[in-house]
Amino acid sequence: MSDGSHFAAAWLALREPVDARSRAGSLDHAVAAWLATRAAPHGRAVSVLDLGAGSGSNLRYLAPRLGLAQQWTLLDQDAGLLAQATRQLPSLPDSLEVSTRCADMRGWCEAPEVLDAWLDGVELVTASALLDLVSQPWVEALAAAVSRRQAAVLIALSVDGDWQLDAADPDHDAASQRAHEDQWMRRHYRAHQATDKGAGAALGGAAPEAMASALQAHGYRLQMADSPWVLQAPADRALGEALLEGWREAVSEQVPDAVVEVERWHAARLASWQRGELIIRVGHRDLLALPDSEGHDHG
Ligand SMILES: C[S@@+](CC[C@H](N)C(=O)[O-])C[C@H]1O[C@@H](n2cnc3c(N)ncnc32)[C@H](O)[C@@H]1O
């Protein structure tokens, strides 16, 4: 899945179609309408900055849904993923220009002028599958910077720290034992999420609310929507296997003394998943923040 903040291209490719079917379409319509009011009077391309863009999944999803000429900058610390993104651009009826910026976002909390420079001329700041990795100072620095520019913010697919493995099992005792074990895994997985993932002590599942509060403090109007993954084998078999493996690795790292219990949990759930007995639900949140139409910064 990932090694700290380094993400495997294969993992990003596996999740892309599930991300696309899970995202909250209502937020795409709202941001497209807002951008149209910005761009249309001048007949020019809107400028979009994609943070933690990886191999370009967010661009491939969102650009065709905006319905106007666009100029994207894909920002990531991984040059290999960015190169892959530029090889897989969507084709649009309107013009699309894409450039990349290979940079580490960690520095901007101490140097807000760096972020201000990146945001120069930008009307939409977007990200997907990123927010759980970032820290509170990162969130506050971003909210302050976007409000200086009065840019819109669309952040999709932020994990909220919740996941469930639902099984149709008539045996009540077995089901409650499984629920107890899953809860134990979830608790340690959440603790693991809160370690540094590349942008300070990570907010993990608390990130969507933290980002929303920071933007509201600057007078932004917020829309939040659930965008959960609901996975079932055989269609989503490989992604489910990767998730179970990711949870196994994270909790083994977090609680090294409990490796035997973690291995037993993993073997049992993997077997149930492969037999098609489980539905895996992973909680995600999408967030759209539009600036106060009067342009006042409340921060
Ligand atoms: C889970 S991936 C999501 C990629 C893409 N947005 C998607 O939806 O497929 C997170 C991305 O954030 C990038 N990233 C993490 N920490 C970073 C940092 N401090 N500076 C720049 N990029 C970072 C990683 O390289 C990775 O590409």
XYZ file of C-alpha atoms and ligand atoms in Angstrom:
326
model
C 0.000 0.000 0.000
C 2.474 2.643 1.183
C 5.761 3.006 2.922
C 5.208 6.054 5.158
C 4.432 8.792 2.641
C 5.605 6.773 -0.412
C 2.755 5.232 -2.312
C 2.986 2.394 -4.770
C 1.678 3.143 -8.255
C -0.028 -0.275 -8.209
C -2.009 0.640 -5.065
C -3.122 3.962 -6.598
C -4.219 2.170 -9.790
C -6.165 -0.415 -7.779
C -8.117 2.208 -5.882
C -8.807 4.594 -8.806
C -12.051 3.009 -10.142
C -13.425 2.512 -6.623
C -12.560 6.117 -5.730
C -14.369 7.284 -8.859
C -17.585 5.410 -8.050
C -17.478 6.496 -4.382
C -16.972 10.271 -4.723
C -19.857 12.637 -3.954
C -20.986 13.875 -7.382
C -23.042 16.715 -5.863
C -19.820 18.482 -4.856
C -18.430 18.238 -8.419
C -21.549 19.997 -9.752
C -21.274 22.725 -7.114
C -17.588 23.421 -7.781
C -18.117 23.362 -11.566
C -20.894 25.958 -11.215
C -18.691 28.173 -9.000
C -15.740 27.962 -11.403
C -18.003 28.767 -14.363
C -18.955 32.087 -12.752
C -15.232 32.856 -12.321
C -14.016 31.810 -15.769
C -16.921 32.399 -18.124
C -16.997 36.220 -18.071
C -13.350 36.313 -19.159
C -13.445 33.227 -21.430
C -10.177 31.943 -19.979
C -8.978 28.685 -18.436
C -9.436 28.165 -14.688
C -6.321 27.377 -12.706
C -6.348 24.257 -10.495
C -3.693 23.061 -8.035
C -3.827 19.346 -7.111
C -1.943 18.642 -3.856
C -0.460 15.165 -3.422
C -1.554 14.424 -6.982
C 0.278 11.090 -7.232
C -0.307 9.437 -10.607
C -3.156 11.820 -11.518
C -6.315 10.015 -10.412
C -7.995 13.218 -9.186
C -7.290 14.998 -12.487
C -8.682 12.086 -14.524
C -11.848 12.077 -12.401
C -12.490 15.790 -11.967
C -11.295 17.525 -15.158
C -13.972 15.961 -17.437
C -16.655 17.004 -14.929
C -15.776 20.712 -14.812
C -16.869 21.446 -18.382
C -14.537 24.384 -19.080
C -10.978 25.166 -20.143
C -8.503 24.256 -17.406
C -4.887 24.640 -16.435
C -3.772 22.111 -13.784
C -0.614 21.960 -11.700
C -0.010 18.535 -10.182
C 2.098 18.769 -7.033
C 3.738 15.767 -5.418
C 7.055 14.776 -3.885
C 7.253 11.648 -6.060
C 8.650 12.454 -9.538
C 7.908 8.933 -10.816
C 4.188 9.221 -10.010
C 4.007 12.689 -11.579
C 5.628 11.398 -14.773
C 3.031 8.647 -14.903
C 0.244 11.235 -14.482
C 1.425 13.200 -17.525
C 1.348 10.008 -19.633
C -2.340 9.406 -18.805
C -4.116 12.695 -19.412
C -7.865 12.685 -20.093
C -9.001 14.087 -23.423
C -11.529 16.888 -23.054
C -13.644 18.945 -25.448
C -12.244 22.093 -23.761
C -8.549 22.857 -23.548
C -6.520 21.204 -20.780
C -2.984 22.228 -19.870
C -1.122 20.206 -17.257
C 2.181 20.957 -15.556
C 3.869 19.252 -12.619
C 5.748 20.495 -9.577
C 7.858 17.992 -7.674
C 8.013 19.379 -4.135
C 7.611 18.477 -0.475
C 4.605 20.070 1.231
C 6.204 19.651 4.650
C 8.037 22.990 4.442
C 5.062 25.284 3.974
C 4.022 25.475 7.649
C 7.254 27.320 8.453
C 7.297 29.254 5.171
C 3.775 30.435 4.218
C 5.271 32.495 1.382
C 6.113 29.204 -0.391
C 2.472 28.214 -0.361
C 1.413 31.714 -1.424
C 3.715 31.409 -4.438
C 2.263 27.996 -5.344
C -1.243 29.475 -5.079
C -0.544 32.465 -7.296
C -3.453 32.716 -9.774
C -5.064 29.489 -8.524
C -8.869 29.374 -8.306
C -9.364 25.788 -7.116
C -7.162 23.857 -4.716
C -7.974 20.182 -4.788
C -6.669 16.891 -3.385
C -7.814 13.305 -3.092
C -6.832 10.526 -0.706
C -4.417 12.856 1.034
C -5.875 14.455 4.128
C -5.311 11.703 6.699
C -1.545 12.125 6.137
C -1.376 15.800 7.097
C -0.971 17.648 10.410
C -2.955 20.387 12.177
C -0.367 23.098 11.289
C -0.587 21.972 7.626
C -4.395 22.309 7.669
C -4.221 25.763 9.258
C -1.530 26.983 6.856
C -3.567 25.799 3.854
C -6.811 27.389 5.104
C -5.064 30.733 5.695
C -3.378 30.673 2.278
C -6.470 29.750 0.249
C -8.466 32.441 2.020
C -5.828 35.047 1.079
C -6.499 34.022 -2.546
C -10.256 33.436 -2.091
C -9.784 30.111 -3.899
C -12.255 27.237 -3.679
C -11.201 23.958 -2.018
C -12.347 20.457 -3.007
C -10.794 17.649 -0.985
C -12.131 14.198 -1.781
C -11.825 10.745 -0.267
C -10.353 11.598 3.123
C -10.548 8.498 5.298
C -12.498 9.121 8.498
C -10.791 6.289 10.397
C -13.821 4.001 10.359
C -14.015 0.649 8.617
C -16.308 -2.345 9.024
C -16.173 -5.936 7.904
C -19.784 -7.089 7.631
C -20.506 -10.807 7.399
C -23.847 -12.539 7.116
C -23.408 -14.971 10.009
C -26.305 -16.535 11.870
C -24.027 -17.554 14.788
C -24.450 -14.673 17.246
C -21.486 -15.628 19.506
C -19.082 -15.953 16.563
C -20.289 -12.625 15.165
C -19.781 -10.771 18.446
C -16.294 -12.326 18.896
C -15.401 -11.134 15.381
C -16.757 -7.656 16.076
C -14.630 -7.490 19.223
C -11.462 -8.500 17.303
C -12.196 -6.021 14.488
C -12.661 -3.248 17.040
C -9.250 -4.074 18.580
C -7.614 -3.932 15.109
C -9.361 -0.649 14.289
C -8.207 0.986 17.531
C -4.548 0.135 16.856
C -4.851 1.025 13.184
C -6.131 4.500 14.132
C -3.186 4.976 16.504
C -0.855 4.008 13.648
C -2.551 6.547 11.351
C -1.657 9.317 13.801
C 2.100 8.838 13.289
C 4.117 11.087 10.921
C 3.237 10.278 7.275
C 5.190 13.043 5.607
C 3.639 16.302 6.805
C 4.063 16.248 10.626
C 2.035 14.237 13.185
C -0.803 12.996 11.001
C -4.433 13.866 11.787
C -5.681 10.508 10.456
C -9.482 10.199 10.606
C -9.794 13.563 12.407
C -8.519 15.440 9.343
C -11.811 16.137 7.486
C -13.349 17.886 10.526
C -10.098 19.758 11.234
C -9.920 21.015 7.638
C -13.607 22.032 7.707
C -13.207 23.993 10.974
C -10.078 25.773 9.737
C -11.812 26.854 6.519
C -14.975 27.921 8.375
C -12.833 30.103 10.642
C -11.850 31.986 7.461
C -15.495 32.487 6.475
C -15.754 29.613 3.961
C -19.100 27.965 3.218
C -18.715 24.206 3.689
C -20.403 21.217 2.079
C -19.421 17.788 3.386
C -20.591 14.444 2.001
C -19.850 10.801 2.764
C -17.974 8.914 0.046
C -17.548 5.436 1.526
C -15.953 2.511 -0.239
C -18.313 -0.486 -0.236
C -16.339 -3.485 -1.454
C -17.380 -7.008 -2.289
C -15.528 -9.961 -3.838
C -15.049 -11.041 -6.537
C -15.318 -7.591 -8.219
C -13.172 -5.799 -5.623
C -11.119 -8.799 -4.558
C -7.637 -7.325 -5.125
C -8.408 -4.028 -3.382
C -9.921 -5.862 -0.388
C -6.831 -8.068 -0.138
C -4.573 -5.008 -0.245
C -6.589 -3.332 2.511
C -6.477 -6.383 4.794
C -2.730 -6.587 4.168
C -2.325 -2.859 4.934
C -4.218 -3.206 8.239
C -2.151 -6.302 9.107
C 1.127 -4.449 8.476
C 0.091 -1.264 10.302
C -1.137 -3.037 13.448
C 1.887 -5.410 13.521
C 4.082 -2.297 13.487
C 1.951 -0.537 16.096
C 1.693 -3.518 18.512
C 4.746 -5.736 17.826
C 3.973 -7.954 20.865
C 0.647 -9.008 19.347
C 1.941 -10.318 16.018
C 0.431 -13.786 16.567
C -3.050 -12.359 17.216
C -2.737 -10.027 14.210
C -1.654 -12.883 11.913
C -4.564 -15.039 13.125
C -7.023 -12.169 12.540
C -5.623 -11.546 9.066
C -5.720 -15.199 7.979
C -9.342 -15.607 9.129
C -10.624 -12.388 7.509
C -8.704 -12.992 4.275
C -10.247 -16.464 3.961
C -13.778 -15.053 4.558
C -13.131 -12.243 2.050
C -11.900 -14.671 -0.599
C -14.974 -16.890 -0.066
C -17.161 -13.821 -0.751
C -18.628 -13.766 2.766
C -17.610 -10.205 3.704
C -18.562 -6.687 2.716
C -15.774 -4.227 3.476
C -16.858 -0.654 4.195
C -14.241 2.082 4.530
C -15.466 5.500 5.656
C -14.411 8.522 3.568
C -15.530 12.161 3.522
C -15.538 14.692 0.677
C -15.340 18.399 1.411
C -16.107 21.452 -0.725
C -15.392 24.920 0.643
C -16.349 28.052 -1.260
C -15.155 31.485 -0.210
C -17.446 34.074 1.274
C -18.880 35.846 -1.786
C -18.044 39.230 -0.272
C -14.392 38.192 -0.052
C -14.041 38.895 3.694
C -11.405 36.854 5.537
C -12.695 36.041 9.035
C -9.399 34.551 10.176
C -2.633 8.213 -1.184
S -1.694 9.079 -2.344
C -2.995 9.871 -3.285
C -2.583 10.201 -4.677
C -3.695 10.771 -5.572
N -4.192 12.034 -5.071
C -4.825 9.770 -5.730
O -5.955 10.090 -5.344
O -4.566 8.670 -6.250
C -0.955 10.436 -1.459
C 0.036 11.249 -2.281
O 0.548 12.315 -1.466
C 1.932 12.469 -1.719
N 2.565 13.077 -0.535
C 2.548 12.615 0.740
N 3.252 13.440 1.554
C 3.720 14.444 0.772
C 4.525 15.615 1.007
N 4.969 15.905 2.234
N 4.801 16.436 -0.023
C 4.340 16.153 -1.287
N 3.590 15.062 -1.587
C 3.268 14.216 -0.575
C 2.425 11.045 -1.995
O 3.622 11.035 -2.763
C 1.237 10.439 -2.747
O 1.367 10.583 -4.139
